[in-house]
Amino acid sequence: MLNYPFLGVLLASLLFFSCNKEEAATRKTNSSDQPAATTKAKSDDVIRVGAVFAMTGPIATYGQESVNGINLALKKINAESIKGKRIELIVEDNKGEPAESANAVRKLIDIDKVDVILGAVASSNTLAGAPIAQNQKVPLITPASTNEKVTQTGDFISRTCFTDNFQGVVMAKFAASTLQKKNAAIIIDNASDYSKGLASVFKDEFKKLGGTIIDQNFTYTQKDTDFRSLLRRVKRANPDVIFLPGYYTEVGLMLKQAKQMGINTPFLGGDGWDSPKLQELAGPEGVKGNYISSHFSADDKDEKVQAFVKDYVDNFGAKPGAMAALGHDGMLVLADALKRAENFNAESIKMAINSTKGFVGVTGSITIDENRNARKSAVVLETKPSGMSFKQKVSP
Amino acid sequence: MSQVLKTDAITMQFGGLTAVDSLSLEINQNDLIGIIGPNGAGKTTAFNMITGHYLPTKGNVFLNNEKINGVRPAVITQKGIARTFQNIRLFKDLTVLDNIRIAAHSRCEYGFFDSIFRTKKFKDYERKIEEEAISLLSIFKMQGYSDHLAKNLPYGMQRRLEIARAMATKPSLLLLDEPAAGMNPNETIELTKLIRWIRDEFKLAILLIEHDMRLVMEVCEKIYVLDYGKTIAVGTPSEIQNNPKVIEAYLGSEGVENE
Amino acid sequence: MSEEFVFFLYDIATYLLNGITQGSIYALIALGYTMVYGIIKLINFAHGEFYMIGAFIGFYLITSGMPFVPALLIAMIGSGLVAVLIEWIVYRPIRSAGRISALITALGTSLFFQYAGQRVLGADPKAFPQAIKVKTYQIGEIYITNTQIIIFVSTILLMIFLWWLVNKTKIGKAMRATSFDMKAAQLMGINTNQIISFTFFVGAAFAGAAGVLVGLYYNTVEPMMGMIPGLKAFVAAVLGGIGIIPGAVIGGLVLGIAENLVVGLWVSTYRDAIAFAILILILLFKPAGILGENKKEKV
Amino acid sequence: MDYFLYLTQMCGIFMILAMGLNLINGLCGQFSLGHAGFWAVGAYTGAAFSVFTNLPLPGFIILLIACLLGFITAAIAGLIIGIPCLRLRGDYLAIATLGFGEIIRIIFMNMDSVGGPRGFTDIPKLSNLFWVYFFVVLSIIFCANLIRGGYGRAIISIREDEIAAESMGIQTFKYKTLAFCIGAGMAGLAGVLFAHTTQFISPNNFTFMWSVIILLMIILGGLGSISGAIIGAVILTLLPELLRLLGPTVSEWRMVIYSVLLILLMLAKPTGILGKKEITFSFGKKEKA
């Protein structure tokens, strides 16, 4: 059986240990001005970049595509050097889970001694890792997490994509100005912060531009498969445009059912629609004549974009999606910042990232604002049976 | 002598089957009473009604003049009825001592927090329980086995332990469900002595179900005979032995049991 | 009748239809759960993975140009064989070690297939080819597709086949005997190992069929697809009374219909919560499931 | 090394979770698959307390109050769930607890005040290695003392034979509920520590899979053994992380390796590493008569 003197000793030693650790932590922060060069003597010519993405698990597609984009960018970057240094990429899997993301970030910081971290895709994953990077003063750039909260964690956290709110503004403007619509219905995915966020911004902006919003609760939840009763209510309310910020799985089914029920009003959405699966799910009839805002279009005639698309197809045998483009640009913004940074300690890397201005990537011109969010253009795409086609670029 | 248990025409029906039909028992202090009957006569069902595992379809059970049907088995045990099982139900992976101590727990005097903080009250009571348990074990000739796991005991000893465990609840009525099942003749003779001794030593009433005729006839003072749920005879062993209905029930259906 | 009320009726009919379709899928998977449980008392958590494997076999066959029906049959046989192999390598050695150890082994197997699937087959959802052209029939405001009909009819046919197999054939008799008392069955000269393998085969084949049908219905397959339906099917099997074959079908249908109906008419945010709440409610009144006998443990 | 310190803390948190489940499953014999739900209740309660009240008190006092609240709310949740469910047996109980675990998670998913599906951010970092292991030691003492007293024996007797226990005067329902509530409470405590260690929680932290992993821990260590629960918690917390450290190839395949190891371990030691035995420190202990 257990014996108490032993447990007492154990407890006391732990107390001792943990006090020491706190001290060590303080010491570490005090000396953070000097790069932690002592701990990684051998790698003077290497800048270590950690990448936390879902390589397995339910959202592994996004993670894998992002990493593909990053690797493509890395190839270009390492072809020349950054002040005599090369970038070494260390990819960690987070299984798409918050807890695993936190583990991965810690591992990258402590074991691999990375200088910067890229990641993750899902906002809840990034939110789990961000406090750790902030506490340890390691800059973290998320190429794809659009939730407002992410960059509020602290000054070491920034993003190279736009935020949810911006998409709401873009689509409201598009609906009011380009499409000349006056009366909008909004359908919300109740289980998603993303959907709620976009919806509320769209509502405010559209009203500001003189439109009206139908005052009814049109909601559904992820994993729903039948939207006919919801759509019947929408149809009876008779809007001239429908804003549907959701993910492609449900949106696809909904578009298909809407067409079957004879709803010909255009639907508008966000980057959640942006997947080749949308065409399959909605069918050729269903996708026709709807518009979304997104980060990137493979149809964009821009030279840079076309070069990237070609490069990607050559390497991975498929057209790049938005995640690939975002990963690619995230890496390039980082490399650009590293070139501008005075030296390679965390503080100056952070400063360099946060002062990024007008960096032109395949997803547009990126400027990091005072809240460490990227101010950049969005593209409006028209959904067609053959895929998404580029409609217009909207600058902030 | 005071009455311990009375069942007032208890009946148990499972669907259309009447397992026990209007059984009326009366047991006084110091009685040693047997229930016999062919397989499926409803003996164990009667036990289950008395101990609260089944709620009688009709009729009432009184313990010390208090109605106890509908009361949970644990509470009935606390009120003074203890039992053993036909197919031994010991706490197999626990020690002999723990088996006894668990049975004593319903009389536990310390609270939950006493047990967590190991207060003096807890320690004193635990010591008392342990002493009681050990003396009980020595009564049942199991001293020296207290650290053995119940499942490792020889069969006859497991039966004895089950009785000892029942006694640890300090019952006023002890129900034994086929205590001699699976025992050899020598063990049965010893058991006969033990049962009688328990009754005399602890001044309680015993009700037993048994197939072994020799044991029943030797030990019981009054016998109830059940057949297809009905009470077909009540009387002293010699009356029962000569009762034509009983002979018919046994000889007519399956012959005298001779295990 | 007001217009509102007509729409309400249409809604209910639609939800019922969807519920039956989804419930049929649950039922097909639950059948395997319940058979395996009935025979060796193992909650085979890897069962959902046989469904995934079936879906993938179907996907590759149909993509390579095979017609639907032979692809379905081969997918059933394929996932059945995988299950037999798994039973032989993993479950058989642990069978005597008790239910809990077997349960963990099943979980390990489930994780293995999910993650190995992601590594080998790729994590991205794959578009299941349209092996059968989808036709939509419309009655008033009610829409029904031919895939829905196929799913429901296949489920019923497979269930009838299973009922026939278990109740009318020699091997079915042996299965029932093994399930009732494995040792006694062994003593009567039944090769129980063979019977158990066969049970795994049939159960997994049904799950494989469900996989192909779902591929047809939802148009996508991916390595993690077995997790949630596997869990729901387990719920369905328990709901119907685990170990009872018609119970699995009833459990599946009840779960599917209840989910769609309650969610459609009420709040969809709590979709899964409602499914579980219904389950718990039913269990509180019928502690052994809808068809399970409420027998008290024998004293 | 913050990473290893953090993993050590995680081990501690999972030890508490595993000991709690061991009480329900290993000692009382009630098959629960909803442990992650109680974990979530504790985590959200504790985090909500320290974030929303924002009391001007030293951090560790806030943490202690949060722990107490987390324990109590999770135990109450255990009571609410236990009273209807504990009448069910075996697999039926498992599925009902699984259901409740998911319901709890979905409720948090729908609570916008604690972040909804996005997760609960900005939780102060109040927990550290000391406090985690302080509670681990407390839990060990608690469990060890419990099983060596009458209440613990009553709980164990239910696992051994519920009918016999009832017949020996043990009010089985009461003791089942007791074990269930304490186990849930311990999960709640672990939740508070977890929230204040990771500083971020989201409903996806508390999926059904985690209930299963905690169950794995206690089965792997040896069902019913406190030291087994501890060993199981350590192994299953460290294993996936250690596989990360073995280089990129292993890292890519780590979940596959993990599952194969799990199966092999079960095949090699089907009753878990320790079975029902306890590792004990016999020095200074009086021999039992």
PDB file of C-alpha atoms in Angstrom, chain C residues 111-246:
ATOM      1  CA  LEU C 111      -7.863   3.450 -35.287  1.00  0.00           C
ATOM      2  CA  PHE C 112      -5.513   1.394 -37.409  1.00  0.00           C
ATOM      3  CA  PHE C 113      -7.873   1.336 -40.367  1.00  0.00           C
ATOM      4  CA  GLN C 114      -8.724   5.022 -40.071  1.00  0.00           C
ATOM      5  CA  TYR C 115      -5.160   6.231 -39.987  1.00  0.00           C
ATOM      6  CA  ALA C 116      -3.657   3.649 -42.283  1.00  0.00           C
ATOM      7  CA  GLY C 117      -6.495   4.509 -44.657  1.00  0.00           C
ATOM      8  CA  GLN C 118      -5.519   8.161 -44.541  1.00  0.00           C
ATOM      9  CA  ARG C 119      -1.900   7.311 -45.281  1.00  0.00           C
ATOM     10  CA  VAL C 120      -2.528   4.788 -47.994  1.00  0.00           C
ATOM     11  CA  LEU C 121      -5.698   6.029 -49.681  1.00  0.00           C
ATOM     12  CA  GLY C 122      -5.176   9.723 -49.033  1.00  0.00           C
ATOM     13  CA  ALA C 123      -7.141  11.885 -46.638  1.00  0.00           C
ATOM     14  CA  ASP C 124      -9.126  13.802 -49.221  1.00  0.00           C
ATOM     15  CA  PRO C 125     -12.726  12.876 -49.854  1.00  0.00           C
ATOM     16  CA  LYS C 126     -13.079  11.191 -53.213  1.00  0.00           C
ATOM     17  CA  ALA C 127     -16.003  11.750 -55.504  1.00  0.00           C
ATOM     18  CA  PHE C 128     -17.959   8.554 -55.844  1.00  0.00           C
ATOM     19  CA  PRO C 129     -18.847   8.005 -59.493  1.00  0.00           C
ATOM     20  CA  GLN C 130     -22.492   8.207 -60.480  1.00  0.00           C
ATOM     21  CA  ALA C 131     -22.911   4.525 -61.202  1.00  0.00           C
ATOM     22  CA  ILE C 132     -26.657   4.948 -61.458  1.00  0.00           C
ATOM     23  CA  LYS C 133     -28.163   8.054 -62.931  1.00  0.00           C
ATOM     24  CA  VAL C 134     -30.084   9.875 -60.246  1.00  0.00           C
ATOM     25  CA  LYS C 135     -33.733  10.380 -61.053  1.00  0.00           C
ATOM     26  CA  THR C 136     -35.934  12.493 -58.885  1.00  0.00           C
ATOM     27  CA  TYR C 137     -39.618  11.767 -58.639  1.00  0.00           C
ATOM     28  CA  GLN C 138     -41.924  14.458 -57.405  1.00  0.00           C
ATOM     29  CA  ILE C 139     -45.260  14.006 -55.690  1.00  0.00           C
ATOM     30  CA  GLY C 140     -46.638  17.407 -54.817  1.00  0.00           C
ATOM     31  CA  GLU C 141     -43.825  18.975 -52.871  1.00  0.00           C
ATOM     32  CA  ILE C 142     -42.311  15.637 -51.909  1.00  0.00           C
ATOM     33  CA  TYR C 143     -39.156  14.614 -53.704  1.00  0.00           C
ATOM     34  CA  ILE C 144     -37.837  11.093 -53.782  1.00  0.00           C
ATOM     35  CA  THR C 145     -34.790   9.857 -55.656  1.00  0.00           C
ATOM     36  CA  ASN C 146     -34.163   6.435 -57.111  1.00  0.00           C
ATOM     37  CA  THR C 147     -31.044   6.087 -54.901  1.00  0.00           C
ATOM     38  CA  GLN C 148     -33.236   6.435 -51.853  1.00  0.00           C
ATOM     39  CA  ILE C 149     -35.451   3.671 -53.138  1.00  0.00           C
ATOM     40  CA  ILE C 150     -32.460   1.477 -53.949  1.00  0.00           C
ATOM     41  CA  ILE C 151     -31.073   1.914 -50.450  1.00  0.00           C
ATOM     42  CA  PHE C 152     -34.334   1.074 -48.766  1.00  0.00           C
ATOM     43  CA  VAL C 153     -35.076  -1.922 -50.971  1.00  0.00           C
ATOM     44  CA  SER C 154     -31.550  -3.290 -50.635  1.00  0.00           C
ATOM     45  CA  THR C 155     -31.775  -3.049 -46.875  1.00  0.00           C
ATOM     46  CA  ILE C 156     -35.036  -4.926 -46.770  1.00  0.00           C
ATOM     47  CA  LEU C 157     -33.764  -7.608 -49.169  1.00  0.00           C
ATOM     48  CA  LEU C 158     -30.563  -8.060 -47.195  1.00  0.00           C
ATOM     49  CA  MET C 159     -32.476  -8.281 -43.956  1.00  0.00           C
ATOM     50  CA  ILE C 160     -34.783 -10.919 -45.355  1.00  0.00           C
ATOM     51  CA  PHE C 161     -31.751 -12.806 -46.628  1.00  0.00           C
ATOM     52  CA  LEU C 162     -30.189 -12.623 -43.187  1.00  0.00           C
ATOM     53  CA  TRP C 163     -33.365 -13.755 -41.490  1.00  0.00           C
ATOM     54  CA  TRP C 164     -33.504 -16.703 -43.875  1.00  0.00           C
ATOM     55  CA  LEU C 165     -29.835 -17.464 -43.283  1.00  0.00           C
ATOM     56  CA  VAL C 166     -30.117 -17.464 -39.532  1.00  0.00           C
ATOM     57  CA  ASN C 167     -33.454 -19.189 -39.166  1.00  0.00           C
ATOM     58  CA  LYS C 168     -33.728 -21.532 -42.103  1.00  0.00           C
ATOM     59  CA  THR C 169     -30.285 -22.875 -42.865  1.00  0.00           C
ATOM     60  CA  LYS C 170     -27.989 -25.327 -41.161  1.00  0.00           C
ATOM     61  CA  ILE C 171     -25.251 -22.789 -40.698  1.00  0.00           C
ATOM     62  CA  GLY C 172     -27.826 -20.432 -39.211  1.00  0.00           C
ATOM     63  CA  LYS C 173     -28.751 -23.075 -36.696  1.00  0.00           C
ATOM     64  CA  ALA C 174     -25.094 -23.483 -35.821  1.00  0.00           C
ATOM     65  CA  MET C 175     -24.808 -19.721 -35.400  1.00  0.00           C
ATOM     66  CA  ARG C 176     -27.737 -19.663 -33.043  1.00  0.00           C
ATOM     67  CA  ALA C 177     -26.314 -22.551 -31.076  1.00  0.00           C
ATOM     68  CA  THR C 178     -22.909 -20.887 -30.802  1.00  0.00           C
ATOM     69  CA  SER C 179     -24.514 -17.681 -29.713  1.00  0.00           C
ATOM     70  CA  PHE C 180     -26.609 -19.463 -27.086  1.00  0.00           C
ATOM     71  CA  ASP C 181     -23.779 -21.435 -25.510  1.00  0.00           C
ATOM     72  CA  MET C 182     -20.432 -21.602 -27.216  1.00  0.00           C
ATOM     73  CA  LYS C 183     -19.027 -24.442 -25.128  1.00  0.00           C
ATOM     74  CA  ALA C 184     -22.089 -26.601 -25.550  1.00  0.00           C
ATOM     75  CA  ALA C 185     -22.089 -25.924 -29.281  1.00  0.00           C
ATOM     76  CA  GLN C 186     -18.478 -27.011 -29.419  1.00  0.00           C
ATOM     77  CA  LEU C 187     -19.328 -30.209 -27.591  1.00  0.00           C
ATOM     78  CA  MET C 188     -22.076 -30.883 -30.106  1.00  0.00           C
ATOM     79  CA  GLY C 189     -19.454 -30.938 -32.822  1.00  0.00           C
ATOM     80  CA  ILE C 190     -19.951 -27.426 -34.177  1.00  0.00           C
ATOM     81  CA  ASN C 191     -16.758 -25.783 -35.341  1.00  0.00           C
ATOM     82  CA  THR C 192     -17.386 -22.566 -33.478  1.00  0.00           C
ATOM     83  CA  ASN C 193     -14.298 -20.848 -34.868  1.00  0.00           C
ATOM     84  CA  GLN C 194     -15.643 -21.322 -38.343  1.00  0.00           C
ATOM     85  CA  ILE C 195     -19.055 -20.063 -37.293  1.00  0.00           C
ATOM     86  CA  ILE C 196     -17.570 -16.959 -35.744  1.00  0.00           C
ATOM     87  CA  SER C 197     -15.525 -16.264 -38.875  1.00  0.00           C
ATOM     88  CA  PHE C 198     -18.657 -16.684 -40.932  1.00  0.00           C
ATOM     89  CA  THR C 199     -20.554 -14.284 -38.688  1.00  0.00           C
ATOM     90  CA  PHE C 200     -17.844 -11.672 -39.099  1.00  0.00           C
ATOM     91  CA  PHE C 201     -17.943 -12.229 -42.826  1.00  0.00           C
ATOM     92  CA  VAL C 202     -21.681 -11.691 -43.124  1.00  0.00           C
ATOM     93  CA  GLY C 203     -21.718  -8.726 -40.758  1.00  0.00           C
ATOM     94  CA  ALA C 204     -18.878  -6.965 -42.534  1.00  0.00           C
ATOM     95  CA  ALA C 205     -20.362  -7.748 -45.944  1.00  0.00           C
ATOM     96  CA  PHE C 206     -23.526  -5.936 -44.899  1.00  0.00           C
ATOM     97  CA  ALA C 207     -21.515  -2.981 -43.672  1.00  0.00           C
ATOM     98  CA  GLY C 208     -19.634  -3.028 -46.976  1.00  0.00           C
ATOM     99  CA  ALA C 209     -22.929  -2.916 -48.838  1.00  0.00           C
ATOM    100  CA  ALA C 210     -23.979   0.059 -46.730  1.00  0.00           C
ATOM    101  CA  GLY C 211     -20.694   1.737 -47.652  1.00  0.00           C
ATOM    102  CA  VAL C 212     -21.266   1.392 -51.377  1.00  0.00           C
ATOM    103  CA  LEU C 213     -24.869   2.554 -51.057  1.00  0.00           C
ATOM    104  CA  VAL C 214     -23.825   5.604 -49.083  1.00  0.00           C
ATOM    105  CA  GLY C 215     -21.194   6.380 -51.687  1.00  0.00           C
ATOM    106  CA  LEU C 216     -23.975   6.329 -54.228  1.00  0.00           C
ATOM    107  CA  TYR C 217     -26.223   8.517 -52.098  1.00  0.00           C
ATOM    108  CA  TYR C 218     -23.828  11.169 -50.780  1.00  0.00           C
ATOM    109  CA  ASN C 219     -21.307  10.943 -53.633  1.00  0.00           C
ATOM    110  CA  THR C 220     -18.188  10.968 -51.485  1.00  0.00           C
ATOM    111  CA  VAL C 221     -15.988   8.438 -49.730  1.00  0.00           C
ATOM    112  CA  GLU C 222     -13.092   9.115 -47.364  1.00  0.00           C
ATOM    113  CA  PRO C 223     -11.097   7.109 -44.809  1.00  0.00           C
ATOM    114  CA  MET C 224     -12.719   8.602 -41.702  1.00  0.00           C
ATOM    115  CA  MET C 225     -16.235   8.036 -42.982  1.00  0.00           C
ATOM    116  CA  GLY C 226     -16.773   4.965 -40.821  1.00  0.00           C
ATOM    117  CA  MET C 227     -16.459   6.663 -37.467  1.00  0.00           C
ATOM    118  CA  ILE C 228     -19.760   8.486 -37.000  1.00  0.00           C
ATOM    119  CA  PRO C 229     -22.070   6.013 -38.791  1.00  0.00           C
ATOM    120  CA  GLY C 230     -20.294   3.230 -36.905  1.00  0.00           C
ATOM    121  CA  LEU C 231     -21.117   4.904 -33.634  1.00  0.00           C
ATOM    122  CA  LYS C 232     -24.676   5.637 -34.664  1.00  0.00           C
ATOM    123  CA  ALA C 233     -25.122   2.057 -35.803  1.00  0.00           C
ATOM    124  CA  PHE C 234     -23.927   0.834 -32.444  1.00  0.00           C
ATOM    125  CA  VAL C 235     -26.494   3.117 -30.863  1.00  0.00           C
ATOM    126  CA  ALA C 236     -29.113   1.712 -33.216  1.00  0.00           C
ATOM    127  CA  ALA C 237     -28.187  -1.858 -32.344  1.00  0.00           C
ATOM    128  CA  VAL C 238     -28.480  -1.144 -28.637  1.00  0.00           C
ATOM    129  CA  LEU C 239     -31.679   0.770 -29.210  1.00  0.00           C
ATOM    130  CA  GLY C 240     -33.272  -2.191 -30.923  1.00  0.00           C
ATOM    131  CA  GLY C 241     -31.936  -4.635 -28.362  1.00  0.00           C
ATOM    132  CA  ILE C 242     -28.404  -5.763 -29.023  1.00  0.00           C
ATOM    133  CA  GLY C 243     -28.037  -9.294 -30.294  1.00  0.00           C
ATOM    134  CA  ILE C 244     -31.493  -9.290 -31.880  1.00  0.00           C
ATOM    135  CA  ILE C 245     -31.522  -9.159 -35.684  1.00  0.00           C
ATOM    136  CA  PRO C 246     -34.882  -7.443 -36.315  1.00  0.00           C
TER     137      PRO C 246
END
